[in-house]
């Protein structure tokens, strides 16, 4: 059966939410930036008036102010973005359960099964746009097509507050002339390589020989060819579907009871090291960190914390676990078992990458360093084995009984 898929994308999401919070921002050029106090803060989003002055995302405040001296700057309100993101998805869920968020401000919807109730894909798209405007106060652009890849192109085709339909009848005239780099999963490197090969449009890509593309891009080549030809058959997952792996955890029972913060840090280091490595190997990040503690009398306690941003950095896992332990365990009590579990897993590629834009330059640098350290350690271990790198505070190996734990549905 022919599917009808929508891709809904909020227009200037961050700037629009900020304007809802403070309507006076709409009166002139304004921008959201990481650290409004610092000249070196980065522009994260701008409104239409600021755009007219040539203000660009990712440039420094200093550069932006030179183009637009009256630019008003506001700090980001992350919790509000998350709240509005939820409200958007709640509206989509009134039309279908098959709502698959693809970043904080965009979602795929499969409305094939609900068209007998709500009309054609185009009618549903128009109604969603109107209701989003009236009930939430945001505008969205919607692409309507028979597959995800073309629906995604459609939401980008005309903005703001527009519906674009790419059908089986019109996709050759309308989709194929578009630049190849606008297609889903064509990153900067793949785009440059395609360009070298003389593949400039999606139509050029569709006309490529499968073996040729596979030879150059491997599996990605197969995917891109399918997408360009309108053969993307990947389903839109239910909003309520369990994501494949729910958690990654590790626990240790210690040969002698741990006593005091020093010894607990040692245990947590080893556990977080293991959990972080497994998350990274799967390309996942976690939204929640949970610790479990058991004392010699077999009393158990577990506590968890939701992170401000998803992570798979060993350092962040460690700092969060330690903070939880300090807050919920008297350090003069002996510990027999410790566990660390990373839950609320998301694919790293989809984890609201945009949010990293909110880092101040210092935070971005720290995060970059953590990533490099983790990547180096992972690479060394892959070549030389797991014991080849051991963190200084886990050298006294406390292990008696280590348990890895992965919960699948
Ligand atoms: Mg958007």
XYZ file of C-alpha atoms and ligand atoms in Angstrom:
410
model
C 0.000 0.000 0.000
C 1.271 3.445 -0.904
C 2.317 5.314 2.245
C 1.685 8.955 3.048
C 4.458 10.444 5.157
C 4.801 13.943 6.549
C 7.941 15.643 7.764
C 7.124 18.589 10.026
C 9.887 21.079 10.767
C 9.553 24.118 13.036
C 10.687 27.368 11.427
C 13.480 29.194 13.309
C 12.591 27.109 16.342
C 14.778 28.704 19.046
C 14.175 32.284 17.913
C 10.420 31.614 17.669
C 10.219 30.154 21.173
C 12.166 33.118 22.555
C 9.707 35.478 20.874
C 6.797 33.652 22.490
C 8.499 34.155 25.871
C 9.218 37.828 25.156
C 7.108 39.266 22.314
C 9.104 42.522 22.282
C 11.912 40.554 20.618
C 9.861 40.624 17.427
C 10.081 44.407 17.271
C 13.643 44.445 15.978
C 16.623 42.263 15.104
C 17.359 39.716 17.838
C 19.400 36.578 18.311
C 19.831 33.724 20.796
C 23.426 33.231 21.835
C 25.435 31.005 24.146
C 26.903 33.661 26.385
C 25.462 37.160 25.796
C 28.037 38.714 28.163
C 31.023 37.602 26.132
C 32.057 39.159 22.850
C 33.151 35.689 21.821
C 29.768 34.087 22.487
C 28.285 32.352 19.457
C 25.037 33.188 17.637
C 22.769 30.132 17.909
C 19.668 31.432 16.156
C 18.387 34.704 14.803
C 15.043 36.174 13.818
C 14.088 37.327 10.324
C 15.051 40.959 10.944
C 18.533 39.923 12.096
C 18.817 37.686 9.052
C 18.149 40.741 6.860
C 21.256 42.348 8.374
C 23.311 39.322 7.363
C 23.613 37.888 10.892
C 24.571 34.228 10.645
C 24.283 31.211 12.923
C 27.614 30.134 14.490
C 29.366 33.481 14.067
C 30.591 35.359 17.148
C 28.586 38.120 18.813
C 31.375 40.462 17.893
C 31.003 39.681 14.174
C 27.217 39.932 14.344
C 27.248 43.256 16.181
C 29.502 44.727 13.519
C 26.816 44.040 10.918
C 23.913 44.907 13.163
C 24.801 47.225 16.096
C 21.225 47.209 17.481
C 21.039 43.415 17.643
C 19.287 42.322 20.870
C 20.822 39.260 22.467
C 19.133 36.697 24.700
C 20.464 33.620 26.464
C 18.896 30.272 25.474
C 16.065 28.741 27.532
C 16.686 25.040 27.010
C 13.847 23.783 29.221
C 11.405 25.864 27.177
C 12.682 24.361 23.922
C 12.128 20.895 25.322
C 8.648 21.890 26.510
C 7.639 23.297 23.116
C 9.138 20.302 21.359
C 6.835 18.101 23.455
C 3.811 20.252 22.614
C 4.532 19.913 18.894
C 4.698 16.142 19.157
C 1.500 16.074 21.234
C -0.291 17.836 18.383
C 1.098 15.369 15.814
C 0.024 12.460 18.025
C -3.613 13.538 17.630
C -3.347 12.361 14.011
C -1.243 9.193 14.314
C 0.849 7.149 16.756
C 3.522 6.883 14.108
C 5.398 10.009 15.134
C 9.166 9.673 15.042
C 11.083 12.720 16.350
C 14.178 13.506 14.320
C 15.828 16.182 16.427
C 14.264 18.657 18.829
C 12.161 20.581 16.287
C 11.266 18.056 13.594
C 9.326 14.794 13.346
C 8.276 12.254 10.748
C 4.594 11.225 10.726
C 3.066 8.296 8.860
C -0.598 9.246 8.308
C -1.482 6.409 5.898
C -3.851 4.847 8.419
C -5.573 8.061 9.461
C -6.427 9.602 6.079
C -9.964 8.179 6.148
C -10.498 10.336 9.259
C -8.582 13.489 8.454
C -8.279 13.791 4.664
C -5.312 13.628 2.300
C -1.707 14.115 3.376
C -1.809 17.656 2.056
C -5.008 18.461 3.968
C -3.544 17.058 7.183
C -0.373 19.096 6.608
C -2.371 22.299 6.133
C -4.450 21.603 9.227
C -1.329 20.914 11.307
C 0.188 24.195 10.166
C -2.935 26.124 11.091
C -3.336 24.460 14.484
C 0.364 24.846 15.283
C 0.088 28.556 14.554
C -3.144 29.045 16.498
C -2.691 26.640 19.419
C 1.073 26.584 19.997
C 2.132 29.875 18.418
C 4.857 28.387 16.198
C 5.013 27.927 12.439
C 6.055 24.708 10.727
C 6.924 23.702 7.185
C 5.615 20.336 6.093
C 6.803 17.997 3.368
C 4.329 15.361 2.144
C 5.491 12.341 0.177
C 5.377 8.570 -0.203
C 8.693 8.098 1.618
C 10.680 9.724 4.445
C 13.568 11.040 2.373
C 11.318 13.042 0.020
C 9.077 14.265 2.854
C 12.193 15.623 4.536
C 13.188 17.432 1.346
C 9.678 18.843 1.106
C 9.753 20.523 4.517
C 12.924 22.312 3.481
C 11.672 23.264 0.022
C 9.423 26.139 1.024
C 9.544 28.049 4.345
C 8.071 29.378 6.561
C 4.602 27.979 7.156
C 4.255 26.071 3.881
C 3.244 22.641 2.590
C 5.156 20.942 -0.251
C 3.988 17.716 -1.882
C 6.414 15.445 -3.726
C 4.314 12.714 -5.303
C 5.131 9.699 -7.465
C 3.890 11.746 -10.404
C 5.950 14.886 -9.835
C 9.146 13.816 -8.080
C 11.202 13.501 -11.256
C 10.547 17.126 -12.231
C 10.606 18.552 -8.711
C 13.024 16.474 -6.603
C 15.626 15.389 -9.124
C 16.870 18.930 -9.985
C 17.627 19.610 -6.271
C 21.310 19.620 -5.205
C 22.561 16.201 -4.071
C 23.728 17.612 -0.732
C 20.137 18.327 0.346
C 19.321 14.608 0.482
C 19.007 12.935 3.887
C 22.372 11.548 5.132
C 24.487 13.306 2.503
C 27.001 14.903 4.863
C 29.636 17.409 3.945
C 32.239 14.792 3.054
C 29.920 12.681 0.929
C 28.715 15.844 -0.833
C 32.264 16.888 -1.699
C 33.059 13.403 -3.027
C 29.862 13.331 -5.124
C 30.734 16.730 -6.523
C 34.153 15.455 -7.615
C 32.413 12.594 -9.365
C 30.187 14.998 -11.300
C 27.111 14.015 -9.307
C 25.523 17.394 -8.586
C 21.794 16.766 -8.337
C 19.591 14.124 -6.785
C 18.682 13.130 -10.360
C 22.385 12.560 -11.124
C 22.572 10.388 -8.037
C 19.491 8.394 -9.055
C 21.079 7.693 -12.431
C 24.287 6.250 -10.908
C 25.274 2.641 -11.291
C 24.644 0.798 -7.986
C 27.974 -1.053 -8.048
C 29.826 2.183 -8.727
C 28.255 3.971 -5.740
C 28.734 0.936 -3.510
C 32.405 0.813 -4.484
C 32.899 4.378 -3.320
C 30.569 4.766 -0.339
C 29.893 1.169 0.735
C 26.542 0.719 2.468
C 25.894 4.470 2.489
C 26.056 4.363 -1.316
C 23.238 1.775 -1.420
C 21.138 3.902 0.923
C 21.665 7.141 -0.992
C 20.770 5.507 -4.286
C 17.551 4.113 -2.795
C 16.681 7.529 -1.371
C 17.385 9.376 -4.648
C 15.191 6.920 -6.559
C 12.297 7.322 -4.119
C 12.729 3.785 -2.797
C 13.261 4.621 0.884
C 11.028 2.048 2.569
C 12.138 2.571 6.159
C 9.087 2.720 8.434
C 8.210 5.664 10.656
C 8.430 4.271 14.167
C 5.709 4.673 16.737
C 6.264 7.435 19.257
C 5.621 4.844 21.960
C 7.885 2.127 20.552
C 10.646 0.965 22.819
C 13.944 2.085 21.423
C 16.142 -0.971 20.857
C 18.369 -0.992 23.917
C 16.895 0.703 26.940
C 19.942 0.817 29.135
C 23.585 -0.119 29.481
C 24.778 -0.919 32.970
C 27.633 -2.406 34.916
C 27.911 -3.540 38.530
C 30.715 -4.762 40.760
C 30.715 -6.650 44.010
C 33.884 -5.818 45.856
C 36.256 -8.291 47.465
C 36.553 -6.036 50.463
C 33.940 -3.398 51.280
C 34.680 0.078 49.995
C 34.989 2.706 52.659
C 35.224 6.449 52.150
C 35.047 8.610 49.079
C 38.496 7.712 47.804
C 37.647 4.032 47.460
C 34.187 4.735 46.046
C 35.684 7.002 43.393
C 37.911 4.141 42.367
C 34.936 1.835 41.951
C 32.876 4.390 40.054
C 35.780 5.162 37.716
C 36.028 1.563 36.599
C 32.251 1.235 36.184
C 31.808 4.484 34.227
C 34.769 3.640 32.068
C 33.061 0.412 31.053
C 29.614 1.945 30.530
C 30.988 4.887 28.538
C 32.971 2.610 26.255
C 29.954 0.421 25.509
C 27.745 3.457 24.796
C 30.297 4.831 22.367
C 30.741 1.478 20.676
C 27.003 1.434 20.005
C 26.915 5.066 18.892
C 24.476 5.869 21.685
C 24.192 8.626 24.282
C 22.224 8.471 27.540
C 19.833 10.964 29.079
C 19.828 9.491 32.575
C 22.494 8.123 34.909
C 21.510 5.748 37.684
C 23.646 4.393 40.495
C 22.947 1.443 42.755
C 24.562 0.842 46.147
C 24.435 -2.223 48.405
C 25.823 -2.315 51.907
C 27.212 -5.441 53.665
C 23.763 -6.108 55.180
C 22.311 -6.243 51.658
C 20.367 -3.023 51.925
C 19.974 -1.575 48.446
C 19.608 1.971 47.377
C 19.372 3.414 43.911
C 19.246 6.988 42.736
C 19.143 8.586 39.330
C 19.646 11.918 37.671
C 18.560 13.244 34.296
C 21.324 15.026 32.473
C 21.008 18.488 31.059
C 22.224 17.082 27.777
C 22.673 13.483 26.575
C 26.219 12.148 26.836
C 28.500 9.173 26.404
C 31.591 10.843 27.868
C 33.201 8.752 30.624
C 34.079 11.901 32.550
C 30.477 13.159 32.657
C 29.173 9.720 33.658
C 31.736 9.655 36.468
C 31.003 13.160 37.742
C 27.263 12.502 37.715
C 27.569 9.162 39.536
C 29.856 10.669 42.123
C 27.467 13.577 42.705
C 24.622 11.086 43.206
C 26.662 9.005 45.626
C 27.741 12.033 47.639
C 24.170 13.281 47.847
C 22.612 9.971 48.867
C 25.188 7.897 50.719
C 27.006 8.645 53.954
C 30.648 8.142 53.045
C 31.475 6.535 56.394
C 29.234 3.560 55.609
C 30.825 0.541 53.906
C 29.777 -0.342 50.341
C 29.664 -3.920 49.136
C 28.329 -3.389 45.611
C 28.144 -0.454 43.241
C 26.409 -0.189 39.904
C 26.217 2.480 37.220
C 23.490 2.375 34.573
C 23.067 4.655 31.573
C 19.401 4.862 30.565
C 17.164 6.789 28.210
C 19.422 5.933 25.301
C 19.348 7.831 22.006
C 21.389 7.423 18.856
C 24.258 9.889 19.067
C 23.436 11.244 15.612
C 19.900 12.176 16.629
C 20.505 13.458 20.104
C 19.552 17.047 19.431
C 23.006 17.794 18.124
C 21.834 21.356 17.854
C 22.035 21.603 21.624
C 25.825 21.538 21.497
C 25.500 24.948 19.887
C 24.584 26.262 23.315
C 28.040 25.625 24.672
C 30.191 28.573 25.516
C 33.541 28.327 23.717
C 35.120 26.980 26.953
C 32.436 24.314 27.373
C 32.746 23.348 23.726
C 36.512 23.021 24.171
C 36.161 20.871 27.287
C 33.651 18.637 25.553
C 35.872 18.357 22.517
C 38.804 17.331 24.725
C 36.687 14.710 26.483
C 35.615 13.281 23.148
C 39.204 13.108 21.946
C 40.379 11.443 25.135
C 37.553 8.879 25.009
C 38.189 8.211 21.332
C 41.923 7.739 21.933
C 41.361 5.359 24.829
C 38.775 3.389 22.812
C 41.164 3.119 19.858
C 44.092 1.978 22.024
C 41.949 -0.663 23.646
C 40.674 -1.884 20.346
C 44.247 -2.458 19.227
C 45.884 -3.578 22.445
C 43.067 -4.955 24.569
C 40.845 -3.663 27.345
C 43.535 -3.671 30.025
C 45.941 -1.576 27.929
C 44.641 1.676 29.389
C 43.578 1.916 33.010
C 42.618 5.103 34.748
C 44.903 6.153 37.581
C 42.251 5.930 40.257
C 41.107 2.455 39.255
C 44.561 0.857 39.306
C 43.884 -1.015 42.502
C 41.508 -3.334 40.763
C 38.700 -3.970 43.223
C 36.944 -6.522 41.100
C 35.636 -9.715 42.462
C 32.482 -10.096 40.551
C 31.643 -7.919 37.594
C 28.317 -7.992 35.885
C 27.432 -6.414 32.598
C 23.864 -5.771 32.056
C 21.958 -4.785 28.963
C 18.224 -4.621 28.986
C 16.535 -5.423 25.725
C 12.774 -5.241 25.429
Mg 13.752 23.598 12.022
